[in-house]
Coordinates of C-alpha atoms in Angstrom, one line a residue:
Chain A
M1 CA 1.9 -29.1 -8.1
D2 CA 4.6 -29.3 -10.9
K3 CA 2.4 -31.4 -13.3
N4 CA -0.5 -29.0 -12.9
I5 CA 1.9 -26.0 -13.6
E6 CA 3.2 -27.8 -16.7
L7 CA -0.4 -28.4 -17.9
K8 CA -1.3 -24.8 -17.2
T9 CA 1.7 -23.5 -19.1
A10 CA 0.6 -25.5 -22.2
M11 CA -2.9 -24.2 -21.9
K12 CA -1.7 -20.7 -21.4
N13 CA 0.3 -20.9 -24.6
A14 CA -2.7 -22.1 -26.5
Y15 CA -4.8 -19.3 -24.9
I16 CA -2.3 -16.6 -25.9
D17 CA -2.0 -17.9 -29.5
L18 CA -5.8 -18.0 -29.7
Q19 CA -6.0 -14.4 -28.4
V20 CA -3.6 -13.3 -31.1
K21 CA -5.8 -14.9 -33.7
Y22 CA -8.8 -13.3 -32.1
N23 CA -7.1 -9.8 -32.1
R24 CA -6.4 -10.2 -35.8
S25 CA -9.8 -11.6 -36.8
G26 CA -12.8 -9.9 -38.4
A27 CA -16.0 -9.3 -36.5
F28 CA -17.7 -12.6 -37.4
D29 CA -14.6 -14.7 -36.6
K30 CA -14.4 -12.9 -33.3
I31 CA -17.9 -14.2 -32.5
K32 CA -16.8 -17.7 -33.4
I33 CA -13.6 -17.6 -31.4
K34 CA -14.8 -15.9 -28.2
P35 CA -16.5 -19.0 -26.7
E36 CA -13.3 -21.0 -27.2
L37 CA -11.3 -18.2 -25.5
D38 CA -13.8 -18.1 -22.6
A39 CA -13.6 -21.9 -22.2
L40 CA -9.8 -21.8 -22.1
A41 CA -9.8 -19.0 -19.5
K42 CA -12.2 -21.1 -17.4
Q43 CA -9.9 -24.2 -17.6
I44 CA -6.8 -22.2 -16.7
N45 CA -8.7 -20.7 -13.8
V46 CA -9.8 -24.1 -12.6
L47 CA -6.2 -25.2 -12.6
N48 CA -5.1 -22.0 -10.7
M49 CA -7.8 -22.6 -8.1
K50 CA -6.6 -26.2 -7.8
L51 CA -3.1 -25.0 -7.2
L52 CA -4.3 -22.4 -4.7
N53 CA -6.4 -25.0 -2.8
E54 CA -3.4 -27.4 -2.6
A55 CA -1.4 -24.6 -1.0
T56 CA -4.3 -23.7 1.4
V57 CA -3.9 -25.2 4.9
V58 CA -6.8 -23.6 6.8
T59 CA -10.1 -25.5 6.5
D60 CA -13.8 -24.7 7.3
G61 CA -13.3 -26.7 10.5
D62 CA -10.5 -24.3 11.5
M63 CA -12.8 -21.4 11.0
L64 CA -15.4 -22.9 13.3
E65 CA -12.6 -23.6 15.9
M66 CA -11.5 -20.0 15.7
A67 CA -15.1 -18.9 16.3
E68 CA -15.2 -21.2 19.4
I69 CA -12.0 -19.8 20.7
K70 CA -13.4 -16.3 20.3
K71 CA -16.4 -17.3 22.4
E72 CA -14.1 -18.7 25.1
I73 CA -12.1 -15.4 25.2
D74 CA -15.3 -13.4 25.3
A75 CA -16.6 -15.5 28.2
A76 CA -13.3 -15.0 30.0
A77 CA -13.6 -11.3 29.5
S78 CA -17.1 -11.2 30.9
K79 CA -16.0 -13.3 33.9
Q80 CA -13.0 -11.1 34.6
Q81 CA -15.0 -7.9 34.3
L82 CA -17.5 -9.2 36.8
I83 CA -14.9 -10.2 39.3
A84 CA -13.0 -7.0 38.9
A85 CA -16.3 -5.1 39.6
I86 CA -16.9 -7.2 42.7
A87 CA -13.3 -6.7 43.8
K88 CA -13.6 -2.9 43.4
A89 CA -16.8 -2.9 45.4
V90 CA -15.3 -5.0 48.2
A91 CA -12.2 -2.8 48.2
F92 CA -14.4 0.3 48.5
V93 CA -16.4 -1.2 51.4
A94 CA -13.2 -2.5 53.2
K95 CA -11.7 1.0 52.9
K96 CA -14.7 2.6 54.5
V97 CA -14.8 -0.1 57.3
M98 CA -11.0 -0.2 58.1
Chain B
M1 CA -17.8 -13.6 57.7
S2 CA -14.9 -12.8 60.2
F3 CA -12.7 -9.8 59.6
K4 CA -9.7 -12.2 59.0
K5 CA -11.6 -14.1 56.3
S6 CA -12.9 -10.9 54.7
F7 CA -9.3 -9.6 54.6
K8 CA -8.2 -12.7 52.8
V9 CA -10.9 -12.4 50.2
L10 CA -10.0 -8.8 49.8
I11 CA -6.3 -9.7 49.2
V12 CA -7.3 -12.3 46.6
F13 CA -9.5 -9.8 44.7
I14 CA -6.9 -7.1 44.8
G15 CA -4.4 -9.7 43.5
I16 CA -6.7 -10.5 40.6
I17 CA -7.0 -6.8 39.7
V18 CA -3.2 -6.3 39.8
L19 CA -2.6 -9.4 37.7
S20 CA -5.3 -8.4 35.3
S21 CA -3.8 -5.0 34.8
C22 CA -0.3 -6.5 34.2
S23 CA -1.5 -8.9 31.6
K24 CA -3.8 -6.3 30.0
E25 CA -0.8 -4.8 28.4
K26 CA 0.3 -8.2 27.2
A27 CA -3.2 -8.8 25.8
E28 CA -3.2 -5.5 24.0
A29 CA 0.2 -6.4 22.4
V30 CA -1.2 -9.7 21.2
Q31 CA -4.2 -7.9 19.8
L32 CA -1.9 -5.5 18.0
A33 CA 0.2 -8.3 16.6
A34 CA -2.9 -10.2 15.4
E35 CA -4.2 -7.0 13.7
Q36 CA -0.8 -6.5 12.0
F37 CA -0.9 -10.1 10.8
R38 CA -4.3 -9.6 9.3
V39 CA -3.3 -6.3 7.6
D40 CA -0.2 -7.9 6.0
A41 CA -2.0 -11.0 5.0
V42 CA -4.8 -9.1 3.3
L43 CA -2.3 -7.0 1.4
A44 CA -0.6 -10.1 0.2
L45 CA -3.8 -11.8 -0.8
E46 CA -4.9 -8.7 -2.8
Q47 CA -1.7 -8.7 -4.7
M48 CA -2.2 -12.4 -5.4
N49 CA -5.8 -11.8 -6.6
Y50 CA -4.4 -9.2 -9.0
L51 CA -1.9 -11.8 -10.4
F52 CA -4.6 -14.5 -10.8
N53 CA -6.7 -12.0 -12.7
Q54 CA -3.8 -11.0 -15.0
D55 CA -3.0 -14.7 -15.6
I56 CA -6.3 -15.3 -17.4
S57 CA -6.7 -11.7 -18.7
M58 CA -7.9 -11.0 -22.2
T59 CA -7.7 -7.6 -24.0
E60 CA -10.8 -5.8 -23.2
M61 CA -12.5 -3.8 -26.0
S62 CA -12.7 -0.1 -25.6
T63 CA -16.1 1.5 -26.2
D64 CA -14.8 2.8 -29.6
D65 CA -13.7 -0.8 -30.5
Q66 CA -17.0 -2.1 -29.5
I67 CA -18.8 0.4 -31.7
K68 CA -16.5 -0.5 -34.6
F69 CA -17.1 -4.2 -34.0
V70 CA -20.9 -3.8 -34.1
L71 CA -20.7 -1.6 -37.2
A72 CA -18.6 -4.2 -39.0
V73 CA -21.2 -6.8 -38.1
L74 CA -24.1 -4.6 -39.3
N75 CA -22.4 -3.6 -42.5
D76 CA -21.8 -7.2 -43.6
S77 CA -24.2 -8.1 -46.3
T78 CA -24.5 -11.7 -45.0
T79 CA -25.6 -10.6 -41.5
V80 CA -28.8 -12.3 -40.3
F81 CA -30.6 -10.0 -38.0
D82 CA -31.9 -12.4 -35.3
S83 CA -31.5 -13.0 -31.6
E84 CA -28.3 -15.0 -32.1
L85 CA -26.7 -11.9 -33.5
I86 CA -27.4 -9.9 -30.3
S87 CA -26.1 -12.9 -28.3
G88 CA -22.9 -13.0 -30.4
I89 CA -22.4 -9.2 -30.0
E90 CA -23.0 -9.5 -26.2
M91 CA -20.5 -12.4 -25.9
V92 CA -17.7 -10.5 -27.6
T93 CA -18.3 -7.2 -25.8
T94 CA -18.7 -8.7 -22.3
P95 CA -15.7 -10.0 -20.3
N96 CA -16.0 -13.5 -18.9
D97 CA -16.9 -14.0 -15.3
E98 CA -13.8 -15.8 -14.1
A99 CA -12.7 -12.6 -12.2
D100 CA -15.7 -13.1 -9.9
T101 CA -14.7 -16.7 -9.1
I102 CA -11.2 -15.5 -8.3
E103 CA -12.5 -12.6 -6.1
D104 CA -14.8 -14.9 -4.2
K105 CA -12.0 -17.3 -3.4
F106 CA -9.7 -14.5 -2.2
T107 CA -12.5 -13.0 -0.1
E108 CA -12.9 -16.4 1.5
L109 CA -9.1 -16.5 2.3
K110 CA -9.1 -13.0 3.6
A111 CA -11.9 -13.9 5.9
Q112 CA -9.7 -16.5 7.6
Y113 CA -7.2 -13.7 8.7
Y114 CA -10.1 -11.5 9.8
Q115 CA -11.5 -14.4 11.9
F116 CA -8.1 -14.9 13.5
E117 CA -7.8 -11.2 14.5
K118 CA -11.4 -11.2 15.7
M119 CA -10.6 -14.1 18.2
F120 CA -8.7 -11.6 20.4
S121 CA -11.1 -8.7 20.2
S122 CA -12.0 -8.9 23.9
L123 CA -8.7 -10.4 25.1
D124 CA -7.7 -7.1 26.9
K125 CA -10.8 -7.4 29.0
G126 CA -10.2 -11.1 29.8
S127 CA -6.5 -11.3 29.8
Y128 CA -6.2 -13.2 33.0
F129 CA -8.9 -15.9 32.5
A130 CA -8.3 -16.3 28.7
K131 CA -4.8 -17.8 29.0
D132 CA -5.9 -21.4 28.0
A133 CA -8.0 -20.1 25.1
V134 CA -5.0 -18.1 23.8
K135 CA -2.9 -21.2 23.8
E136 CA -5.6 -22.9 21.6
A137 CA -5.1 -20.1 19.0
E138 CA -1.5 -21.2 18.4
K139 CA -2.5 -24.0 15.9
H140 CA -4.3 -21.5 13.8
A141 CA -1.5 -18.9 13.9
I142 CA 0.8 -21.6 12.6
N143 CA -1.6 -22.8 9.9
L144 CA -2.3 -19.3 8.6
T145 CA 1.5 -18.6 8.6
I146 CA 2.4 -21.8 6.7
Q147 CA -0.4 -21.1 4.2
L148 CA 1.3 -17.8 3.3
I149 CA 4.7 -19.5 2.9
N150 CA 3.0 -22.0 0.6
Y151 CA 1.4 -19.1 -1.4
A152 CA 4.8 -17.5 -1.9
E153 CA 6.1 -20.8 -3.3
L154 CA 3.1 -21.1 -5.6
I155 CA 3.7 -17.6 -7.0
Q156 CA 7.3 -18.4 -7.5
K157 CA 6.7 -21.6 -9.4
G158 CA 3.2 -20.9 -10.8
G159 CA 4.1 -19.2 -14.0
F160 CA 1.8 -16.2 -13.6
T161 CA 1.9 -13.7 -16.5
F162 CA 0.2 -10.6 -17.8
T163 CA -1.5 -12.7 -20.4
A164 CA -3.5 -10.1 -22.3
A165 CA -0.5 -7.8 -22.6
R166 CA 1.6 -10.7 -23.9
A167 CA -1.1 -11.5 -26.6
T168 CA -1.3 -7.8 -27.5
L169 CA 2.5 -7.7 -27.9
L170 CA 2.6 -10.8 -30.0
T171 CA -0.2 -9.4 -32.2
K172 CA 1.9 -6.2 -32.7
M173 CA 5.0 -8.4 -33.5
Q174 CA 3.1 -10.3 -36.2
L175 CA 1.9 -7.1 -37.8
A176 CA 5.4 -5.6 -37.7
N177 CA 6.7 -8.8 -39.3
E178 CA 4.3 -8.4 -42.2
E179 CA 5.2 -4.7 -42.7
K180 CA 6.5 -4.1 -46.2
N181 CA 8.1 -0.8 -45.5
I182 CA 11.6 -1.8 -44.2
E183 CA 12.3 1.5 -42.5
L184 CA 8.9 1.5 -40.7
Q185 CA 9.4 -2.2 -39.8
K186 CA 12.8 -1.4 -38.2
E187 CA 11.2 1.4 -36.2
L188 CA 8.3 -1.0 -35.1
Y189 CA 10.9 -3.7 -34.1
K190 CA 12.8 -1.1 -32.1
N191 CA 9.7 0.0 -30.2
L192 CA 8.5 -3.5 -29.7
S193 CA 11.9 -4.6 -28.2
V194 CA 11.4 -1.9 -25.5
E195 CA 7.8 -3.0 -24.9
V196 CA 9.0 -6.6 -24.4
I197 CA 11.5 -5.7 -21.8
Q198 CA 9.0 -3.4 -20.1
L199 CA 6.4 -6.1 -20.0
L200 CA 8.8 -8.8 -18.6
N201 CA 10.0 -6.3 -15.9
A202 CA 6.4 -5.5 -15.0
E203 CA 5.6 -9.2 -14.6
K204 CA 8.7 -9.8 -12.5
N205 CA 8.0 -6.8 -10.3
A206 CA 4.4 -7.9 -9.7
Q207 CA 5.4 -11.5 -8.9
E208 CA 8.3 -10.5 -6.6
G209 CA 6.0 -7.9 -4.9
A210 CA 3.4 -10.6 -4.1
I211 CA 6.1 -13.0 -2.9
R212 CA 7.6 -10.3 -0.6
L213 CA 4.1 -9.4 0.8
C214 CA 3.5 -13.1 1.5
Y215 CA 6.8 -13.5 3.4
K216 CA 6.2 -10.2 5.2
A217 CA 2.8 -11.5 6.4
A218 CA 4.3 -14.8 7.3
E219 CA 6.9 -12.9 9.4
S220 CA 4.0 -11.2 11.2
G221 CA 2.4 -14.7 11.6
K222 CA 5.6 -16.0 13.2
V223 CA 5.5 -13.2 15.7
V224 CA 1.9 -13.9 16.7
T225 CA 2.6 -17.6 16.9
E226 CA 5.5 -16.9 19.4
L227 CA 3.3 -14.5 21.4
V228 CA 0.4 -16.9 21.8
R229 CA 2.6 -19.9 22.5
N230 CA 4.5 -18.1 25.3
Y231 CA 1.6 -15.9 26.4
D232 CA 2.0 -17.1 30.0
E233 CA 5.7 -16.9 30.3
M234 CA 6.6 -13.8 28.3
S235 CA 6.9 -10.5 30.1
F236 CA 5.5 -7.3 28.4
G237 CA 9.1 -6.4 27.5
D238 CA 9.7 -9.8 25.8
I239 CA 6.5 -9.3 23.8
M240 CA 7.5 -5.8 22.7
N241 CA 10.9 -7.1 21.7
S242 CA 9.4 -9.9 19.7
I243 CA 7.1 -7.5 17.9
K244 CA 9.9 -5.0 17.2
G245 CA 12.1 -7.8 15.8
G246 CA 9.4 -8.9 13.5
L247 CA 8.6 -5.4 12.3
S248 CA 12.2 -4.6 11.6
F249 CA 12.7 -7.9 9.5
A250 CA 9.4 -7.2 7.7
M251 CA 10.8 -3.8 6.7
E252 CA 13.9 -5.5 5.3
I253 CA 11.6 -7.8 3.2
T254 CA 9.5 -5.1 1.7
N255 CA 12.5 -2.8 1.1
G256 CA 13.9 -5.4 -1.1
N257 CA 17.0 -5.8 1.1
E258 CA 16.5 -9.6 1.3
K259 CA 16.8 -11.8 -1.8
I260 CA 13.7 -13.9 -2.7
S261 CA 15.8 -17.1 -2.6
D262 CA 17.2 -16.2 0.9
L263 CA 13.7 -15.5 2.1
A264 CA 12.4 -18.9 0.7
M265 CA 15.2 -20.7 2.5
K266 CA 14.5 -18.8 5.8
F267 CA 10.8 -19.7 5.8
E268 CA 11.5 -23.3 4.7
G269 CA 13.6 -23.4 7.9
F270 CA 10.6 -22.2 9.9
E271 CA 8.4 -25.0 8.4
N272 CA 11.0 -27.6 9.1
T273 CA 11.4 -26.4 12.7
I274 CA 7.6 -26.9 13.1
R275 CA 7.8 -30.4 11.6
E276 CA 10.6 -31.5 13.8
D277 CA 9.4 -29.8 17.1
E278 CA 7.7 -32.4 19.3
H279 CA 5.6 -29.6 20.8
Y280 CA 3.6 -29.5 17.6
D281 CA 2.9 -33.2 17.3
D282 CA -0.3 -33.1 19.3
L283 CA -1.2 -29.6 18.2
L284 CA -1.3 -30.0 14.5
D285 CA -2.8 -32.6 12.2
K286 CA -0.3 -34.7 10.3
K287 CA -2.2 -33.7 7.2
V288 CA -1.4 -30.1 7.9
I289 CA 2.3 -30.6 8.6
T290 CA 2.8 -32.7 5.5
S291 CA 0.5 -30.8 3.2
K292 CA 3.3 -29.6 0.9
K293 CA 5.0 -33.0 0.6

């Protein structure tokens, strides 16, 4: 992580300096400088995304596992609701009989 | 079926109803804690999204500036009126699309916390039979929590700045430096020194705000982790105490009563506990546990 942050800092300094140059440039120089600025922004963003991905623990596989657990809980809910309904019906009948 | 047998069946069914109603409250508490975890995590991720945008920001042209820019191009005697000219004008007046890339990534990350919350959406209806499934959720509660602790560390070390504002300020400094009128220059320097302090404070507040939100969400994650781990054993009272404890600490974090460095140490302790606890050996991949090292 630290090396990427060092690299990012160097690129950010270059990006800021180029923005200052851009801010002070005439119209035609702005047209020349803007692609360089966009390219630098993209590179810095790539580094930021790399840092973010390194810090990210949850994977696509985990997302699928969570979806599976949800299915299990939903199935348990259906089962429990069915049994509770049967129990209530049995209790009702028993009450009438006893 | 004999009366005796029917009576036994009846007792079993009534038992299930009673048990279900007891654990229903516990299930609702887990649902509430998972929802809180998602709310806190989404807030933290939105603040991070803002910092990531600021980090690659570039001063955007106002409509007036855009018109001045186009006028300057048209007024230049060397201008060639062709399709390249329009492309050039479009390029300068349109912001780059990096903000979309950032937003897509954070939408993806927020979806993880929504997915976690969604897992428990019918738990209150299946509280008794879903015990094993709830235990399986523990791994994900831990991963999502550690992820937030990692993000707090990333913001602390990542050197995020309000880049466009820094460039604007440096531009003003250069212009002030070139000012021939000494009195005016002094005045410009005076104003700029205030702006520098304001900018640095704004950056610091935004970073600290994001770090605190990450730790607050991590605290909510710790609460959910504890609830799902001990779902079987905890009473409703234990669960409520755990939630209250987490909420009160979360308030301390957002009120600024806890120093960032103390928070970092506290949550590093949480990670170390997980690494050293044998319970987690089978539960988590080694890759996950050692992801930061």
